[in-house]
Amino acid sequence: MTTPSLHYTVCGPAGAPPVLFLHGFMGNARDWEEVIAALHSDFMCIAIDLPGHGATPPMPPSQNHTDLGRRLGDLCRTLAVRHVAALSFGAIFALQVSLTQPGPLRSVVLGAPAIAGGPQDDGMAPVYFRLISLYRQSGRSEDLDKIWMASRPWDGLSHRVGLKKALARVVGRHRWTELTSFSRILQFFQPPQSLEAVSYTHLTLPTKEDEC
């Protein structure tokens, strides 16, 4: 299904509580298949392809994160969504939905969240801009995959060769079209006072890596 430039899938019984799923960078709606398989008998699961991912085209130059948050918020209103789950990059947009839809939402679940304007890994900015520059010069190429797979986010997988190979296959299928608007993504800043307006009862589950 598609709502102005946003492709999404719906799985679950009509009338069940709707849950909106937002994937991470270079993912798509299919990333949630195992989660949805476990939940779809009790929830109506709505999985979005974010701009430049899956079947959704890149974000047009005339739009920004606030616009996308508003579009996702409109979708939440249309489908009566009360719960949002987001992974990594998708957390930026989940927070935007929270800001545009503060009343109706009952829960927001964020995995490995990225927060626009929050603390960032200084070592990643050169990687992102190298990807953007290469894409503008040559379009989609295997060099983009190699640069990304050699970057810091994958350091913790050095001892999990099988998982890293599986993730490399996912990266190899990625179109990289979001890089046409990615510089705007990197420059997006969410003022702390805006985030303070988002209030939910929360539970934090750190991993062993987080504790280190």
CSV table of N, CA, C and O in Angstrom, one decimal, residues 25-27 50-54 56-61 65 89 93 124-148 171 174-187:
chain,number,residue,atom,x,y,z
A,25,PHE,N,18.5,2.4,9.1
A,25,PHE,CA,19.2,2.8,7.9
A,25,PHE,C,19.6,1.6,7.0
A,25,PHE,O,20.1,0.6,7.5
A,26,MET,N,19.3,1.7,5.8
A,26,MET,CA,19.5,0.7,4.7
A,26,MET,C,18.6,-0.5,4.9
A,26,MET,O,18.7,-1.5,4.2
A,27,GLY,N,17.6,-0.4,5.8
A,27,GLY,CA,16.6,-1.5,5.9
A,27,GLY,C,15.4,-1.2,5.1
A,27,GLY,O,15.4,-0.4,4.2
A,50,LEU,N,10.9,3.7,4.7
A,50,LEU,CA,11.2,5.1,4.8
A,50,LEU,C,11.8,5.7,3.5
A,50,LEU,O,12.2,4.9,2.6
A,51,PRO,N,11.8,7.0,3.3
A,51,PRO,CA,12.2,7.6,2.0
A,51,PRO,C,13.6,7.0,1.6
A,51,PRO,O,14.6,7.0,2.4
A,52,GLY,N,13.7,6.6,0.3
A,52,GLY,CA,15.0,6.1,-0.2
A,52,GLY,C,15.2,4.6,0.2
A,52,GLY,O,16.3,4.1,-0.1
A,53,HIS,N,14.3,4.0,0.8
A,53,HIS,CA,14.4,2.6,1.2
A,53,HIS,C,13.2,1.8,0.7
A,53,HIS,O,12.1,2.3,0.6
A,54,GLY,N,13.5,0.5,0.4
A,54,GLY,CA,12.4,-0.3,-0.1
A,54,GLY,C,11.7,0.2,-1.3
A,54,GLY,O,12.4,0.6,-2.3
A,56,THR,N,9.8,3.0,-1.4
A,56,THR,CA,9.6,4.4,-1.2
A,56,THR,C,10.7,5.2,-1.9
A,56,THR,O,11.8,5.0,-1.6
A,57,PRO,N,10.3,6.2,-2.7
A,57,PRO,CA,11.3,7.1,-3.4
A,57,PRO,C,12.0,8.0,-2.4
A,57,PRO,O,11.5,8.1,-1.2
A,58,PRO,N,13.2,8.5,-2.7
A,58,PRO,CA,13.9,9.4,-1.8
A,58,PRO,C,13.0,10.7,-1.5
A,58,PRO,O,12.1,11.0,-2.2
A,59,MET,N,13.4,11.3,-0.3
A,59,MET,CA,12.7,12.5,0.1
A,59,MET,C,13.0,13.6,-0.9
A,59,MET,O,14.1,13.9,-1.2
A,60,PRO,N,11.9,14.2,-1.4
A,60,PRO,CA,12.1,15.3,-2.4
A,60,PRO,C,12.8,16.5,-1.7
A,60,PRO,O,12.7,16.7,-0.5
A,61,PRO,N,13.5,17.4,-2.5
A,61,PRO,CA,14.2,18.5,-1.9
A,61,PRO,C,13.3,19.5,-1.2
A,61,PRO,O,13.8,20.2,-0.3
A,65,HIS,N,12.5,16.6,7.7
A,65,HIS,CA,12.1,15.6,8.7
A,65,HIS,C,10.8,16.0,9.3
A,65,HIS,O,10.0,15.1,9.7
A,89,PHE,N,18.0,4.4,13.0
A,89,PHE,CA,17.7,5.5,12.1
A,89,PHE,C,16.2,5.8,12.2
A,89,PHE,O,15.8,7.0,12.1
A,93,PHE,N,12.5,9.4,13.2
A,93,PHE,CA,11.2,9.7,12.7
A,93,PHE,C,10.1,9.3,13.7
A,93,PHE,O,9.1,9.9,13.7
A,124,MET,N,32.0,8.9,12.3
A,124,MET,CA,31.1,8.5,11.3
A,124,MET,C,30.8,9.6,10.3
A,124,MET,O,30.4,9.3,9.1
A,125,ALA,N,30.9,10.8,10.7
A,125,ALA,CA,30.6,11.9,9.7
A,125,ALA,C,31.4,11.8,8.4
A,125,ALA,O,30.9,11.9,7.3
A,126,PRO,N,32.7,11.6,8.5
A,126,PRO,CA,33.5,11.4,7.3
A,126,PRO,C,33.0,10.3,6.4
A,126,PRO,O,33.1,10.3,5.2
A,127,VAL,N,32.6,9.2,7.0
A,127,VAL,CA,32.1,8.0,6.3
A,127,VAL,C,30.8,8.4,5.5
A,127,VAL,O,30.7,8.1,4.3
A,128,TYR,N,29.9,9.1,6.2
A,128,TYR,CA,28.7,9.5,5.5
A,128,TYR,C,28.9,10.4,4.3
A,128,TYR,O,28.4,10.3,3.2
A,129,PHE,N,29.8,11.4,4.5
A,129,PHE,CA,30.1,12.3,3.5
A,129,PHE,C,30.9,11.7,2.3
A,129,PHE,O,30.7,12.1,1.2
A,130,ARG,N,31.7,10.7,2.7
A,130,ARG,CA,32.4,10.0,1.6
A,130,ARG,C,31.4,9.2,0.8
A,130,ARG,O,31.5,9.1,-0.5
A,131,LEU,N,30.4,8.6,1.4
A,131,LEU,CA,29.3,7.8,0.7
A,131,LEU,C,28.5,8.8,-0.2
A,131,LEU,O,28.3,8.5,-1.4
A,132,ILE,N,28.2,9.9,0.3
A,132,ILE,CA,27.4,10.9,-0.4
A,132,ILE,C,28.2,11.4,-1.7
A,132,ILE,O,27.7,11.4,-2.8
A,133,SER,N,29.5,11.7,-1.4
A,133,SER,CA,30.3,12.2,-2.5
A,133,SER,C,30.5,11.1,-3.6
A,133,SER,O,30.3,11.4,-4.8
A,134,LEU,N,30.7,9.9,-3.2
A,134,LEU,CA,30.9,8.8,-4.2
A,134,LEU,C,29.6,8.5,-5.0
A,134,LEU,O,29.6,8.3,-6.2
A,135,TYR,N,28.5,8.5,-4.3
A,135,TYR,CA,27.2,8.3,-4.9
A,135,TYR,C,26.9,9.4,-6.0
A,135,TYR,O,26.4,9.1,-7.1
A,136,ARG,N,27.2,10.6,-5.6
A,136,ARG,CA,27.0,11.7,-6.6
A,136,ARG,C,27.9,11.6,-7.8
A,136,ARG,O,27.5,12.0,-8.9
A,137,GLN,N,29.1,11.0,-7.6
A,137,GLN,CA,30.0,10.9,-8.7
A,137,GLN,C,29.7,9.7,-9.6
A,137,GLN,O,29.7,9.8,-10.8
A,138,SER,N,29.4,8.6,-9.0
A,138,SER,CA,29.3,7.3,-9.7
A,138,SER,C,28.0,6.6,-9.6
A,138,SER,O,27.8,5.5,-10.2
A,139,GLY,N,27.0,7.1,-8.7
A,139,GLY,CA,25.8,6.3,-8.5
A,139,GLY,C,26.0,5.1,-7.7
A,139,GLY,O,27.0,5.0,-7.0
A,140,ARG,N,25.1,4.1,-7.8
A,140,ARG,CA,25.2,2.9,-7.0
A,140,ARG,C,26.4,2.0,-7.5
A,140,ARG,O,26.6,1.7,-8.6
A,141,SER,N,27.3,1.6,-6.5
A,141,SER,CA,28.4,0.8,-6.8
A,141,SER,C,28.8,-0.1,-5.6
A,141,SER,O,28.4,0.2,-4.5
A,142,GLU,N,29.6,-1.1,-5.8
A,142,GLU,CA,30.0,-2.0,-4.7
A,142,GLU,C,30.9,-1.3,-3.8
A,142,GLU,O,31.0,-1.6,-2.6
A,143,ASP,N,31.6,-0.2,-4.2
A,143,ASP,CA,32.4,0.6,-3.4
A,143,ASP,C,31.7,1.2,-2.2
A,143,ASP,O,32.2,1.3,-1.1
A,144,LEU,N,30.4,1.5,-2.4
A,144,LEU,CA,29.6,2.1,-1.4
A,144,LEU,C,29.4,1.0,-0.3
A,144,LEU,O,29.5,1.3,0.9
A,145,ASP,N,29.1,-0.2,-0.7
A,145,ASP,CA,28.9,-1.3,0.2
A,145,ASP,C,30.2,-1.6,1.0
A,145,ASP,O,30.1,-1.7,2.3
A,146,LYS,N,31.3,-1.5,0.4
A,146,LYS,CA,32.6,-1.8,1.1
A,146,LYS,C,32.9,-0.7,2.1
A,146,LYS,O,33.4,-1.0,3.2
A,147,ILE,N,32.7,0.5,1.7
A,147,ILE,CA,32.9,1.6,2.7
A,147,ILE,C,32.1,1.5,3.9
A,147,ILE,O,32.5,1.6,5.0
A,148,TRP,N,30.8,1.2,3.7
A,148,TRP,CA,29.9,1.0,4.8
A,148,TRP,C,30.2,-0.1,5.7
A,148,TRP,O,30.2,0.0,6.9
A,171,VAL,N,23.1,-5.2,2.7
A,171,VAL,CA,23.7,-4.0,2.2
A,171,VAL,C,23.9,-4.1,0.7
A,171,VAL,O,23.6,-3.1,0.0
A,174,HIS,N,20.9,-3.0,-1.2
A,174,HIS,CA,20.4,-1.6,-1.0
A,174,HIS,C,20.7,-0.7,-2.2
A,174,HIS,O,21.8,-0.8,-2.8
A,175,ARG,N,19.8,0.2,-2.5
A,175,ARG,CA,19.9,1.0,-3.7
A,175,ARG,C,20.7,2.3,-3.4
A,175,ARG,O,21.2,2.9,-4.4
A,176,TRP,N,20.8,2.7,-2.2
A,176,TRP,CA,21.5,3.9,-1.8
A,176,TRP,C,20.9,5.2,-2.3
A,176,TRP,O,21.5,6.2,-2.3
A,177,THR,N,19.7,5.1,-2.8
A,177,THR,CA,19.0,6.3,-3.3
A,177,THR,C,18.8,7.4,-2.3
A,177,THR,O,18.6,8.6,-2.6
A,178,GLU,N,18.8,7.0,-1.0
A,178,GLU,CA,18.5,8.0,0.1
A,178,GLU,C,19.7,9.0,0.2
A,178,GLU,O,19.6,10.1,0.8
A,179,LEU,N,20.8,8.6,-0.4
A,179,LEU,CA,22.0,9.5,-0.4
A,179,LEU,C,21.8,10.8,-1.1
A,179,LEU,O,22.5,11.8,-0.9
A,180,THR,N,20.7,10.9,-2.0
A,180,THR,CA,20.4,12.1,-2.7
A,180,THR,C,19.9,13.2,-1.7
A,180,THR,O,20.0,14.4,-2.0
A,181,SER,N,19.4,12.7,-0.5
A,181,SER,CA,18.9,13.7,0.5
A,181,SER,C,19.6,13.5,1.8
A,181,SER,O,19.2,14.1,2.8
A,182,PHE,N,20.6,12.7,1.9
A,182,PHE,CA,21.2,12.3,3.2
A,182,PHE,C,21.9,13.4,3.8
A,182,PHE,O,22.0,13.5,5.1
A,183,SER,N,22.5,14.4,3.1
A,183,SER,CA,23.2,15.5,3.7
A,183,SER,C,22.2,16.3,4.6
A,183,SER,O,22.5,16.8,5.6
A,184,ARG,N,20.9,16.4,4.1
A,184,ARG,CA,19.9,17.0,4.9
A,184,ARG,C,19.5,16.3,6.2
A,184,ARG,O,19.2,16.8,7.2
A,185,ILE,N,19.6,14.9,6.1
A,185,ILE,CA,19.4,14.1,7.2
A,185,ILE,C,20.5,14.3,8.3
A,185,ILE,O,20.2,14.5,9.5
A,186,LEU,N,21.7,14.4,7.8
A,186,LEU,CA,22.8,14.6,8.8
A,186,LEU,C,22.8,16.0,9.4
A,186,LEU,O,23.2,16.2,10.6
A,187,GLN,N,22.2,17.0,8.7
A,187,GLN,CA,22.2,18.3,9.2
A,187,GLN,C,21.0,18.6,10.1
A,187,GLN,O,20.8,19.6,10.7
